[in-house]
Coordinates of C-alpha atoms in Angstrom, one line a residue:
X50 CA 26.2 -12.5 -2.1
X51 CA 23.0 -10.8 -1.0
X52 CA 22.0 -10.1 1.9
X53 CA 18.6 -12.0 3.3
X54 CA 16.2 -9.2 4.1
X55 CA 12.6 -9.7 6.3
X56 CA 9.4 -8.7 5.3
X57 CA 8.0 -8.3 8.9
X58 CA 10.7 -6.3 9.8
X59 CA 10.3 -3.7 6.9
X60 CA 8.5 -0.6 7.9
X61 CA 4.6 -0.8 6.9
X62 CA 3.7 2.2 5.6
X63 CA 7.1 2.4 3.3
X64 CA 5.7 -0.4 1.7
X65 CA 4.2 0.3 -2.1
X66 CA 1.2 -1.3 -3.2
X67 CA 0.7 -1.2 -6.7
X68 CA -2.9 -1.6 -7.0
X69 CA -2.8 -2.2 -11.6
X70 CA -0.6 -5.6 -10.3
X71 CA -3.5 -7.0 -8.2
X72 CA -2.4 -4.9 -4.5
X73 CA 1.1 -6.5 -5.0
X74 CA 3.6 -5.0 -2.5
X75 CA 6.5 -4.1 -4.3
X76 CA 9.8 -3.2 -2.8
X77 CA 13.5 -3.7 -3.9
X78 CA 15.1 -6.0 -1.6
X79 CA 18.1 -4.3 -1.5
X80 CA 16.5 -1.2 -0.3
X81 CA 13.8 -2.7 2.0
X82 CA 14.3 -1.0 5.4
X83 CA 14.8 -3.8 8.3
X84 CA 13.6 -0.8 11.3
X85 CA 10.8 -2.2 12.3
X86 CA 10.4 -3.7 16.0
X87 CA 7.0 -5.0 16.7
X88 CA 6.1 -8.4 16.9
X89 CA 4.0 -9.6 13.2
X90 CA 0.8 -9.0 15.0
X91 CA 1.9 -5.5 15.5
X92 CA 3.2 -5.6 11.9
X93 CA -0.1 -6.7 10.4
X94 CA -1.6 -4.2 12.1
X95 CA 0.4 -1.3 10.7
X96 CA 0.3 -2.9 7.5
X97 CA -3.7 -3.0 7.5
X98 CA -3.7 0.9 8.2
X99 CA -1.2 1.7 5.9
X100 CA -3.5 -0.6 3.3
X101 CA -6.7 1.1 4.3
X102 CA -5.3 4.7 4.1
X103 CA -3.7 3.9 0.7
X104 CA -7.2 2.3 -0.5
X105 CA -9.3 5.2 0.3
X106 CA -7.1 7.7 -1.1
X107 CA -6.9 5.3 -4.4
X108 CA -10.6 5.1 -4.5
X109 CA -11.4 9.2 -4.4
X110 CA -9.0 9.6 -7.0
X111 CA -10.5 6.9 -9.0
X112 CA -13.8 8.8 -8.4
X113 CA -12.3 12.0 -9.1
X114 CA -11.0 10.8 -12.4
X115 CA -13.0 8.2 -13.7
X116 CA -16.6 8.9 -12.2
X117 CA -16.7 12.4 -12.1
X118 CA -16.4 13.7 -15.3
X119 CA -18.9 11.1 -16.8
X120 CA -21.9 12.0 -14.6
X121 CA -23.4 14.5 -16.3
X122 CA -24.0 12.3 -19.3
X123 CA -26.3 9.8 -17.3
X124 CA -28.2 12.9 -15.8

């Protein structure tokens, strides 16, 4: 039988969020770390961090890739 796991006790910045599937967090459950010790405010702070970190490093390299090379045809 498996074992019940907790979101709010996973580790935030472990989490992945796969930004093609809508910003779904994906994890396996079996695999989702239960370390964390903060109470869900503390939790959904860390998670807003991780989110904001993950969206700004997303964004350059959409930039990079998909922004970039195109500019010099609009010049």
């Amino acid at each position: 039988m498996p074992i019940a796991k907790r979101l709010f006790k996973a580790i935030p910045s472990d989490l992945y969020i796969n930004w093609a599937a809508a910003m779904q967090i994906q994890f396996r459950v079996s695999d989702l770390d239960q370390n964390f010790t903060g109470n869900r405010e503390k939790w959904a702070r860390e998670y807003l961090k991780h989110f904001v970190e993950q969206a700004k490093k997303r964004a350059e390299n959409m930039i990079e890739k998909f922004v970039k090379p195109f500019e010099k045809y609009i010049k």
